[in-house]
PDB file of N, CA, C and O in Angstrom:
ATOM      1  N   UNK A   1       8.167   1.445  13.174  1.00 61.00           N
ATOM      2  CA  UNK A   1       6.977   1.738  12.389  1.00 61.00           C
ATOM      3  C   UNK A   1       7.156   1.196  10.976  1.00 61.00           C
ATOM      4  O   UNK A   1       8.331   1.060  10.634  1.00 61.00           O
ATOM      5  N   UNK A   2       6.225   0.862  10.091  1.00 76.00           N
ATOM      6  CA  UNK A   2       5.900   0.081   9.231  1.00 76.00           C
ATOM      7  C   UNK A   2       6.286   1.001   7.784  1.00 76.00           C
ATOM      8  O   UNK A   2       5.632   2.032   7.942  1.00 76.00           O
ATOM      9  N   UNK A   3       6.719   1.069   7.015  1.00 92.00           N
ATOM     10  CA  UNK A   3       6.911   2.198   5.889  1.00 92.00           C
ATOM     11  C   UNK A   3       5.839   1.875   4.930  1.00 92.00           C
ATOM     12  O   UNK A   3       5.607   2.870   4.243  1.00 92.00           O
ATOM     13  N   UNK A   4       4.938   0.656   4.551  1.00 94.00           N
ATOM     14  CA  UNK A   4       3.734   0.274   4.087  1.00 94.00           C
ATOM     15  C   UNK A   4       3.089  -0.519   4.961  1.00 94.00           C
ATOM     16  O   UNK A   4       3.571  -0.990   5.991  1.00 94.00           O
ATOM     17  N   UNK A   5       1.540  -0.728   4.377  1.00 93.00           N
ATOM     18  CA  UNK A   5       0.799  -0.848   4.638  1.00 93.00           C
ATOM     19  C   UNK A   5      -0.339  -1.396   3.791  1.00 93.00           C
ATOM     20  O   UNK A   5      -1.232  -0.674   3.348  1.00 93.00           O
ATOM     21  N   UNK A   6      -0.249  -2.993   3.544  1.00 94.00           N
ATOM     22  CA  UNK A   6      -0.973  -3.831   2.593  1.00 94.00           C
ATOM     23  C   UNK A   6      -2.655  -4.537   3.106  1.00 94.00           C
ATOM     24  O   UNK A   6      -2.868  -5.257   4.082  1.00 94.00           O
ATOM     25  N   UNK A   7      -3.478  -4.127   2.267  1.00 93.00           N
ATOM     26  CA  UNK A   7      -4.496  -4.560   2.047  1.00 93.00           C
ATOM     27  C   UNK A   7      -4.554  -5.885   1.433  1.00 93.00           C
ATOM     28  O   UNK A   7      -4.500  -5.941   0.204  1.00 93.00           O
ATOM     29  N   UNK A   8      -4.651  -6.888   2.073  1.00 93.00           N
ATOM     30  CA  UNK A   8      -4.751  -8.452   1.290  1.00 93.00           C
ATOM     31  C   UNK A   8      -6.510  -8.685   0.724  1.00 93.00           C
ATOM     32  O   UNK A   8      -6.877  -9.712   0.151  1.00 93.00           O
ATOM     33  N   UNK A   9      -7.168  -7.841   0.946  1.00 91.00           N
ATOM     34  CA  UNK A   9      -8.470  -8.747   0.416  1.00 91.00           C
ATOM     35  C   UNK A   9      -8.454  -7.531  -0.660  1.00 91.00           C
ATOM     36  O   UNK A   9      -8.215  -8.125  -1.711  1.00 91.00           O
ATOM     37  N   UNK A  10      -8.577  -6.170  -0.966  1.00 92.00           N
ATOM     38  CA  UNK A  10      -8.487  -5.124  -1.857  1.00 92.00           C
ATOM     39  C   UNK A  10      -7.013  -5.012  -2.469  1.00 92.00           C
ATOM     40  O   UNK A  10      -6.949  -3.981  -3.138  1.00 92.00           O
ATOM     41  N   UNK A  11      -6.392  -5.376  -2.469  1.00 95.00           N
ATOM     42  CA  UNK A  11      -4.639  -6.025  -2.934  1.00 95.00           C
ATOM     43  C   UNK A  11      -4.086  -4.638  -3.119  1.00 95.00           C
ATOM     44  O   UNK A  11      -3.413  -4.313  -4.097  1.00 95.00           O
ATOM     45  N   UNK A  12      -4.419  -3.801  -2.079  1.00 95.00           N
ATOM     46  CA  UNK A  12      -3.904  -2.224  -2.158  1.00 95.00           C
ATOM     47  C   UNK A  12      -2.616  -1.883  -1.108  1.00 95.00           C
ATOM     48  O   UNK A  12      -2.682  -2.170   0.088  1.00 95.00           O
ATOM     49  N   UNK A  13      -1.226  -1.114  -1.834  1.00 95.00           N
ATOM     50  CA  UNK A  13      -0.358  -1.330  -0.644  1.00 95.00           C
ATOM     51  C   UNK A  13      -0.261   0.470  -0.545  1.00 95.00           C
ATOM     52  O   UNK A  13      -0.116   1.109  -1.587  1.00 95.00           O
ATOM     53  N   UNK A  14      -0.341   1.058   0.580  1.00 94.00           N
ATOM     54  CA  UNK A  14      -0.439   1.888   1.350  1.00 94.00           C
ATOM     55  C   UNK A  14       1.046   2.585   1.831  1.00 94.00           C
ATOM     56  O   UNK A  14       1.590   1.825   2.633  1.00 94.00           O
ATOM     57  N   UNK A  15       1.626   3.460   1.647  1.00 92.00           N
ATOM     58  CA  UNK A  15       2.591   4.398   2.370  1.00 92.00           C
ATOM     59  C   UNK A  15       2.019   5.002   3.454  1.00 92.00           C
ATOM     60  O   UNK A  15       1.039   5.737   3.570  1.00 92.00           O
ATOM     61  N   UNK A  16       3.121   4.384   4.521  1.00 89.00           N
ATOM     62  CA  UNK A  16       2.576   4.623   6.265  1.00 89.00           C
ATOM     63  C   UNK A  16       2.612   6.436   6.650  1.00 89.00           C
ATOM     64  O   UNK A  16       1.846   7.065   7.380  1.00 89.00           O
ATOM     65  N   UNK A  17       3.433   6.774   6.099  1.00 88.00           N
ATOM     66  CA  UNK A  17       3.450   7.900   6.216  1.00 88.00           C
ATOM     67  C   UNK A  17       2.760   9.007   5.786  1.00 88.00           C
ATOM     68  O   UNK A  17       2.497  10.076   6.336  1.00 88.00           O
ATOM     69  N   UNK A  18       2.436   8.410   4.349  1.00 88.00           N
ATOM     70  CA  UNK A  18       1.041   9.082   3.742  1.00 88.00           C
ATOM     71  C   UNK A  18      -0.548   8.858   3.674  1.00 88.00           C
ATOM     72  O   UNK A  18      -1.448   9.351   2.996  1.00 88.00           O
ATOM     73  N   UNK A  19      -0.493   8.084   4.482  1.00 87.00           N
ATOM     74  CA  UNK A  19      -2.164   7.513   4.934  1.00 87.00           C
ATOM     75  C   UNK A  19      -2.726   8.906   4.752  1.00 87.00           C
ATOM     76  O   UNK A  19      -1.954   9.856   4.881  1.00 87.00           O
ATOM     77  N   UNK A  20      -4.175   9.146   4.425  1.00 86.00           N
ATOM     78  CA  UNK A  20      -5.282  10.146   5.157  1.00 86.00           C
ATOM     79  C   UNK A  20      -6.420   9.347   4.988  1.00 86.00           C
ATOM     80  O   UNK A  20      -6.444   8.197   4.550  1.00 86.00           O
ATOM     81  N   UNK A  21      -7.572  10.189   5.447  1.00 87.00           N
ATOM     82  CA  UNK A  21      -8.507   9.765   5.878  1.00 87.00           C
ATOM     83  C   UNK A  21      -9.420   8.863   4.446  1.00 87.00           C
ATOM     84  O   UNK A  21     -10.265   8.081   4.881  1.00 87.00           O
ATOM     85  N   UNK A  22      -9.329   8.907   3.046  1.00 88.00           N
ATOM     86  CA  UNK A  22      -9.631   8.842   1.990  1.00 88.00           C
ATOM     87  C   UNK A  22      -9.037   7.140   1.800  1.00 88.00           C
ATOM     88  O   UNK A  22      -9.541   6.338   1.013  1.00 88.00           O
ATOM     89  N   UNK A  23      -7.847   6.840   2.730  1.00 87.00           N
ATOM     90  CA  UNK A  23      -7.238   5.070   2.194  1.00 87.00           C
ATOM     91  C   UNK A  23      -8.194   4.307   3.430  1.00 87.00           C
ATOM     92  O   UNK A  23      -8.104   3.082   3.341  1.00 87.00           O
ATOM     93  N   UNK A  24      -9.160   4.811   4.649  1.00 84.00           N
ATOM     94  CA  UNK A  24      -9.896   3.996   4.862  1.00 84.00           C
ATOM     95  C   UNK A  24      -8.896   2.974   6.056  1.00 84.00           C
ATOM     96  O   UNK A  24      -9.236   1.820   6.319  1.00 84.00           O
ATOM     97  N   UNK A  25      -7.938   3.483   6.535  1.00 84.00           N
ATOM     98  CA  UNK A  25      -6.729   2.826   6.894  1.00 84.00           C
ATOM     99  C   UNK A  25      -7.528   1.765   8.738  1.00 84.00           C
ATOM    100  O   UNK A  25      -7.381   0.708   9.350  1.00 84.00           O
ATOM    101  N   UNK A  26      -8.118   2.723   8.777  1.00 76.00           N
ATOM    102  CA  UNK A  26      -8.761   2.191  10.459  1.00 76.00           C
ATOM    103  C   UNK A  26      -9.872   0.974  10.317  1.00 76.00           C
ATOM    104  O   UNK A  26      -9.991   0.048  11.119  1.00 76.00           O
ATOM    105  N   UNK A  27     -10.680   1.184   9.089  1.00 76.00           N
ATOM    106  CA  UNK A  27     -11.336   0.173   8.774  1.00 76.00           C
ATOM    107  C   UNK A  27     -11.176  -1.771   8.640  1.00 76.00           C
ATOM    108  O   UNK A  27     -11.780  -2.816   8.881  1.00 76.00           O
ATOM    109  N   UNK A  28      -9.750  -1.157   8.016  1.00 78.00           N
ATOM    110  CA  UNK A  28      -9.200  -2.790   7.514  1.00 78.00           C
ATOM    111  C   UNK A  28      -8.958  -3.414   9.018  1.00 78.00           C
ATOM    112  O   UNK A  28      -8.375  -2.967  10.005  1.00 78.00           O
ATOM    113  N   UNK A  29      -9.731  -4.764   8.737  1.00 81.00           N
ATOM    114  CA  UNK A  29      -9.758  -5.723   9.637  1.00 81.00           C
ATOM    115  C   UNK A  29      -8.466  -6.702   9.982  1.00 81.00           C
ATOM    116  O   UNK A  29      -8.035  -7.412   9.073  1.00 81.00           O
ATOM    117  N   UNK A  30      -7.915  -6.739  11.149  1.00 83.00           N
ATOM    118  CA  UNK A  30      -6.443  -7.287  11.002  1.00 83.00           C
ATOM    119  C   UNK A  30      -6.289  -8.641  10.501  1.00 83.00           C
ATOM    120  O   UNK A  30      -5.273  -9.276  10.784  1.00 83.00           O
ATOM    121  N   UNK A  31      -7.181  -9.121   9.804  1.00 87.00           N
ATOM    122  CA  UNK A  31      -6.845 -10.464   9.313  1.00 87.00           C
ATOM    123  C   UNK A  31      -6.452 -10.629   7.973  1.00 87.00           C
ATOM    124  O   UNK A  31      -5.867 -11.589   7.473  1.00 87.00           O
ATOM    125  N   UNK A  32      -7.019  -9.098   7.199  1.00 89.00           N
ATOM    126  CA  UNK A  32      -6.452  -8.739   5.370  1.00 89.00           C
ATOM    127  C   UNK A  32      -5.318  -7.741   5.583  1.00 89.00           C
ATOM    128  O   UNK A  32      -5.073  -7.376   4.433  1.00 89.00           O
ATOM    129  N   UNK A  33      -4.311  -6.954   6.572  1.00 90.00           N
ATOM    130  CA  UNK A  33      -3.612  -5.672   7.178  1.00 90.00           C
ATOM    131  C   UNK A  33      -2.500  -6.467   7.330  1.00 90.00           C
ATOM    132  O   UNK A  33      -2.409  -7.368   8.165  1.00 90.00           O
ATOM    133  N   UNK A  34      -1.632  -6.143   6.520  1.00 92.00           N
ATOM    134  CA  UNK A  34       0.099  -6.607   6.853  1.00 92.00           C
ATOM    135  C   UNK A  34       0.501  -5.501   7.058  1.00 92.00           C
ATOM    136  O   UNK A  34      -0.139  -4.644   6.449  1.00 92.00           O
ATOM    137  N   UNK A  35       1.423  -5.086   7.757  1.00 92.00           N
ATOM    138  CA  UNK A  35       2.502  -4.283   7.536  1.00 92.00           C
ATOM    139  C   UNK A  35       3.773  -4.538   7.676  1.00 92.00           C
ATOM    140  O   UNK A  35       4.299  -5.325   8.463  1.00 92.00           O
ATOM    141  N   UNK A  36       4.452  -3.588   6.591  1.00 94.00           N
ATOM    142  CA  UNK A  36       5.933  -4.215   6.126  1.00 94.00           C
ATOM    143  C   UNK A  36       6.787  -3.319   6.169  1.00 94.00           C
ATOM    144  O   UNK A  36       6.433  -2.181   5.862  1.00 94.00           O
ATOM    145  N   UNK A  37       8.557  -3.648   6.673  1.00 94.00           N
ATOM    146  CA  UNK A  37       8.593  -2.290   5.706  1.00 94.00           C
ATOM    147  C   UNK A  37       9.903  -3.174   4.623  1.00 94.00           C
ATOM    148  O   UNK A  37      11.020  -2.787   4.280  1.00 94.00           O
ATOM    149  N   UNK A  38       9.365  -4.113   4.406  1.00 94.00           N
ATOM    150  CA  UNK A  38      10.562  -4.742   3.209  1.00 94.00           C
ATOM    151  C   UNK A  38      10.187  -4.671   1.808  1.00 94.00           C
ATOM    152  O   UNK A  38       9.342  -5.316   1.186  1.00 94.00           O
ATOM    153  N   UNK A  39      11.072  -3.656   1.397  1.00 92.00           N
ATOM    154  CA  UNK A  39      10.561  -3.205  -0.091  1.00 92.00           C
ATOM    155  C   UNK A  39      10.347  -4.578  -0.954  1.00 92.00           C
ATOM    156  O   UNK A  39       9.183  -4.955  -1.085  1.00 92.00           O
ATOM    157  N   UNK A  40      11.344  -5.315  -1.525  1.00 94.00           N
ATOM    158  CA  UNK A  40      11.002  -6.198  -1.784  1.00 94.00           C
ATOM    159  C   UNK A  40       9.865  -6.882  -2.174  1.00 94.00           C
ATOM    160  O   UNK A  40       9.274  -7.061  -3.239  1.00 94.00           O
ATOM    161  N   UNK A  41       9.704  -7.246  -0.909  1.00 95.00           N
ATOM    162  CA  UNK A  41       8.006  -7.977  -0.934  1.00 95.00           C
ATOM    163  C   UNK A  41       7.194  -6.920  -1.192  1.00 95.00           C
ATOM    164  O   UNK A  41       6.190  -7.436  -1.683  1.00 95.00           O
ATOM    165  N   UNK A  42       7.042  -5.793  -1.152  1.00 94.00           N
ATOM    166  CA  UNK A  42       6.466  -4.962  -1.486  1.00 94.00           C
ATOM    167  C   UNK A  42       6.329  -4.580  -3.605  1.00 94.00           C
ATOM    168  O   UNK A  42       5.302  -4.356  -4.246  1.00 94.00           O
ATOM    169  N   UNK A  43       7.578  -4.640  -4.042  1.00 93.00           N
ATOM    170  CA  UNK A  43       7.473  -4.454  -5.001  1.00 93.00           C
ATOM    171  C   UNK A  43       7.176  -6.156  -5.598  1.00 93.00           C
ATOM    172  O   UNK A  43       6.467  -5.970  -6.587  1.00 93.00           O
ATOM    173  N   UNK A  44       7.349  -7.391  -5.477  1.00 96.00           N
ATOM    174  CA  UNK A  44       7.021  -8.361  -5.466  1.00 96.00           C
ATOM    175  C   UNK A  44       5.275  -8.248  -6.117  1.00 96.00           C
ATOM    176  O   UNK A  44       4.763  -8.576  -7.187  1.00 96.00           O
ATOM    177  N   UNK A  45       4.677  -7.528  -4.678  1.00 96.00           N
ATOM    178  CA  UNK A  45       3.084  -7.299  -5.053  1.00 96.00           C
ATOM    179  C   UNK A  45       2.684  -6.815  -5.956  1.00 96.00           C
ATOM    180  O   UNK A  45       1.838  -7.311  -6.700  1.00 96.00           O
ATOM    181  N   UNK A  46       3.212  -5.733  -6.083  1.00 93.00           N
ATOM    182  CA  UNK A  46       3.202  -4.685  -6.949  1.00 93.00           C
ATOM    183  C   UNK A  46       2.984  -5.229  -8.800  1.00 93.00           C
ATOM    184  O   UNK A  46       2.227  -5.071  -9.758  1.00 93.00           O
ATOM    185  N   UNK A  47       4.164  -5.891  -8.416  1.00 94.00           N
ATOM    186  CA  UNK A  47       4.798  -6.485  -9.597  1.00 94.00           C
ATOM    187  C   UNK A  47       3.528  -7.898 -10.105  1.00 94.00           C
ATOM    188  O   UNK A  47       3.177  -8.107 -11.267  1.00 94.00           O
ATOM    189  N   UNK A  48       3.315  -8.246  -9.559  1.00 94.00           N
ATOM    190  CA  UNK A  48       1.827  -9.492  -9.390  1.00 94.00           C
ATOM    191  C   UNK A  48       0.604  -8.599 -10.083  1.00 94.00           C
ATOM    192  O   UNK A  48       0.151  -8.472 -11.220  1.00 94.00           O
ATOM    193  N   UNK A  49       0.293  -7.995  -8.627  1.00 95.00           N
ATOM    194  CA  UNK A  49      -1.574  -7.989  -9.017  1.00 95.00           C
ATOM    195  C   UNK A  49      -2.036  -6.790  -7.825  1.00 95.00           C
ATOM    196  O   UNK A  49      -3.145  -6.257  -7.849  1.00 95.00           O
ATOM    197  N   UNK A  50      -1.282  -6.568  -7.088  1.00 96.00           N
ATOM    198  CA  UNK A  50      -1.234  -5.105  -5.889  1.00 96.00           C
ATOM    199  C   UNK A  50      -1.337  -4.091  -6.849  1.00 96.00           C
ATOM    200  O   UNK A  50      -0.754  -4.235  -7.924  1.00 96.00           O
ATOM    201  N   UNK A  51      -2.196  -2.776  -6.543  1.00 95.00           N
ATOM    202  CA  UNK A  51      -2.333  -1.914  -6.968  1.00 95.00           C
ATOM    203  C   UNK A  51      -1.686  -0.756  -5.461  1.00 95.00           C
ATOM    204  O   UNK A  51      -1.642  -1.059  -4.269  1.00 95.00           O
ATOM    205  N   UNK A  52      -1.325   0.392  -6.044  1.00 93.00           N
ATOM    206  CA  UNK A  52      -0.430   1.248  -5.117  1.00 93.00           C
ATOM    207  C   UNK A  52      -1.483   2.320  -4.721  1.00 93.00           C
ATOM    208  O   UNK A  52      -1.690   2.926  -5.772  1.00 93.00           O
ATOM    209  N   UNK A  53      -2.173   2.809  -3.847  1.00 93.00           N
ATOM    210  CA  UNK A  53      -2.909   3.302  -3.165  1.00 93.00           C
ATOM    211  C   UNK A  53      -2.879   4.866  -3.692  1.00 93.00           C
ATOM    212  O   UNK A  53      -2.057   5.587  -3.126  1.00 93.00           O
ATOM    213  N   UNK A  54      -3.912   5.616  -4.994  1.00 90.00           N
ATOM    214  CA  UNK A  54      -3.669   6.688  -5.483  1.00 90.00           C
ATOM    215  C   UNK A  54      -3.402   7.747  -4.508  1.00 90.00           C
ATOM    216  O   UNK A  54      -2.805   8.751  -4.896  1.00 90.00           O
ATOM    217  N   UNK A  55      -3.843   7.623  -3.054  1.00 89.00           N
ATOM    218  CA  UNK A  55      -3.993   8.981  -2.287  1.00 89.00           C
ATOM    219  C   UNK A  55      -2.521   8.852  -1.611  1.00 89.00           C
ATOM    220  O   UNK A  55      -1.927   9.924  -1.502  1.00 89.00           O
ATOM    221  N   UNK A  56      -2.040   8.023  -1.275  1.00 86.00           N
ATOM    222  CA  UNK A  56      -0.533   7.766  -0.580  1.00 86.00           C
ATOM    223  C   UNK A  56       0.410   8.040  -1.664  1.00 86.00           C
ATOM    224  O   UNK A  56       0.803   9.205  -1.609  1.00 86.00           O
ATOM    225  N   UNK A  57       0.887   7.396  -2.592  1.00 80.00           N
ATOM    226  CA  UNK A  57       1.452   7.606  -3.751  1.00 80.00           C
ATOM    227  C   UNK A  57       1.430   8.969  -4.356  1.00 80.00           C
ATOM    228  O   UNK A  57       2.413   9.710  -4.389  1.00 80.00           O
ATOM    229  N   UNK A  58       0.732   9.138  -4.637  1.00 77.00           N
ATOM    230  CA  UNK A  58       0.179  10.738  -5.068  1.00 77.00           C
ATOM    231  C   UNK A  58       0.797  11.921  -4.108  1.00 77.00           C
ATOM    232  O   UNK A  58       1.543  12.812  -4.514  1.00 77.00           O
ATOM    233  N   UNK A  59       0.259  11.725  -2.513  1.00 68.00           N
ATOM    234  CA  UNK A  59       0.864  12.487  -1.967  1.00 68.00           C
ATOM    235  C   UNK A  59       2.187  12.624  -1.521  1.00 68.00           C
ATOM    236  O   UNK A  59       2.457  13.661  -0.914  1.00 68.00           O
ATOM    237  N   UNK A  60       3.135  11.723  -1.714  1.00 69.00           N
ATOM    238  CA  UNK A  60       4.321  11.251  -1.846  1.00 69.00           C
ATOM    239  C   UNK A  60       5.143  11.986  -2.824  1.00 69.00           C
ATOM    240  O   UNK A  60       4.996  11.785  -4.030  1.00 69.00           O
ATOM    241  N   UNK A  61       6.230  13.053  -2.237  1.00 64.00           N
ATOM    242  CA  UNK A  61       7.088  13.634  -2.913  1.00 64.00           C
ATOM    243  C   UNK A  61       7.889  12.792  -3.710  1.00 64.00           C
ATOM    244  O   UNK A  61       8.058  13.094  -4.891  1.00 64.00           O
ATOM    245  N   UNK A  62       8.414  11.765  -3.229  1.00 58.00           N
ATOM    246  CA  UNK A  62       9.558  10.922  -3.617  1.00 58.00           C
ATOM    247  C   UNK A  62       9.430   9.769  -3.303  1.00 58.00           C
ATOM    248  O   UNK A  62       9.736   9.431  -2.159  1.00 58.00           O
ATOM    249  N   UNK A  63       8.848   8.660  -4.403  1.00 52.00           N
ATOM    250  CA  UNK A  63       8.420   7.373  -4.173  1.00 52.00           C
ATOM    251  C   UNK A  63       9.348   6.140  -4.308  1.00 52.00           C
ATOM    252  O   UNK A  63       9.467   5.822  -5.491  1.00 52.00           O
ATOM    253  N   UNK A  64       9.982   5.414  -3.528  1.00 52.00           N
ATOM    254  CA  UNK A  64      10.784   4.938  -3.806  1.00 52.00           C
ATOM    255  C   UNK A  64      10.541   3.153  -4.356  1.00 52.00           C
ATOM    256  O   UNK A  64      11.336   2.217  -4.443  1.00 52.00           O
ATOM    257  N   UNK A  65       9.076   3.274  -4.642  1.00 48.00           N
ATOM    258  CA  UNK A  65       8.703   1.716  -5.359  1.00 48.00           C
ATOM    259  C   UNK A  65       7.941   3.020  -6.741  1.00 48.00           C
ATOM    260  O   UNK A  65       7.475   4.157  -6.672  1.00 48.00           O
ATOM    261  N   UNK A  66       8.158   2.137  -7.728  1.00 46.00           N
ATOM    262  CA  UNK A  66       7.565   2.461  -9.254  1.00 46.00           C
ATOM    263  C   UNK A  66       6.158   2.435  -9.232  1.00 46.00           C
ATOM    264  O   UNK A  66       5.463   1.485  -8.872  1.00 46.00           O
ATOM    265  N   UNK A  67       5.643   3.917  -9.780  1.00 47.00           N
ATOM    266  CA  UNK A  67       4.204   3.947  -9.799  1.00 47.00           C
ATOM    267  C   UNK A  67       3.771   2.786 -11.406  1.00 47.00           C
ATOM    268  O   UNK A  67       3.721   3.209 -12.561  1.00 47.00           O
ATOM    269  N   UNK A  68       3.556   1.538 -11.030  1.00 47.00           N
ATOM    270  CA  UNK A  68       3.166   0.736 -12.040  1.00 47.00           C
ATOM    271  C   UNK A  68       2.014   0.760 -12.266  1.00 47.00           C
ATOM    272  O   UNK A  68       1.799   0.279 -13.379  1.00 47.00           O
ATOM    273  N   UNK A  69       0.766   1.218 -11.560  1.00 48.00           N
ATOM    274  CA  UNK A  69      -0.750   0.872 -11.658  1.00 48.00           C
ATOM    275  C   UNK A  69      -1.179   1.727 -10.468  1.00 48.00           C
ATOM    276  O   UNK A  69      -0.672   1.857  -9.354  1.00 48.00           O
ATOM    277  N   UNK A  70      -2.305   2.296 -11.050  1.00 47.00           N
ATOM    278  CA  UNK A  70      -2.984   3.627  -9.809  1.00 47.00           C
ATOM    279  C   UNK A  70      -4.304   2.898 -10.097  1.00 47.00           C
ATOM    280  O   UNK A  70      -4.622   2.340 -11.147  1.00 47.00           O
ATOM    281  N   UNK A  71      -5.011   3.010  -8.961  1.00 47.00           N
ATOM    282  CA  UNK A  71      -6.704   2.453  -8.519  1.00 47.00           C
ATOM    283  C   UNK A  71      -7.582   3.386  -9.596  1.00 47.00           C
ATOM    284  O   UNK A  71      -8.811   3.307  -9.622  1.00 47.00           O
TER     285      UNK A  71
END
């Protein structure tokens, strides 16, 4: 299983574990939907122009990428 969960057309990256119904997760069409679980590239995005998904993040006791930018 995937530990994120990236939005390429809304540049939003998603914690798999903290999805709810509010990140819209079933909607995304698999052609903008990566999933990863390599931090890295993850903080890579982050670090660019990705914004970190307020409802995943948020609900996340212990985040192990840097809350740099909330939606």
């Amino acid at each position: 299983m995937s530990k994120y969960i990236i939005n390429h057309k809304k540049k939003v990256v998603h914690l798999s574990s903290y999805v709810c119904d509010a990140c819209r997760i079933p909607y995304y069409e698999s052609d903008i939907r990566e999933d990863s679980t390599d931090e890295e590239h993850v903080h890579l995005l982050i670090h660019k122009s990705y914004q970190q998904c307020p409802f995943c993040f948020e609900l996340s006791p212990s985040v192990p990428t840097p809350k740099i930018r909330a939606m």
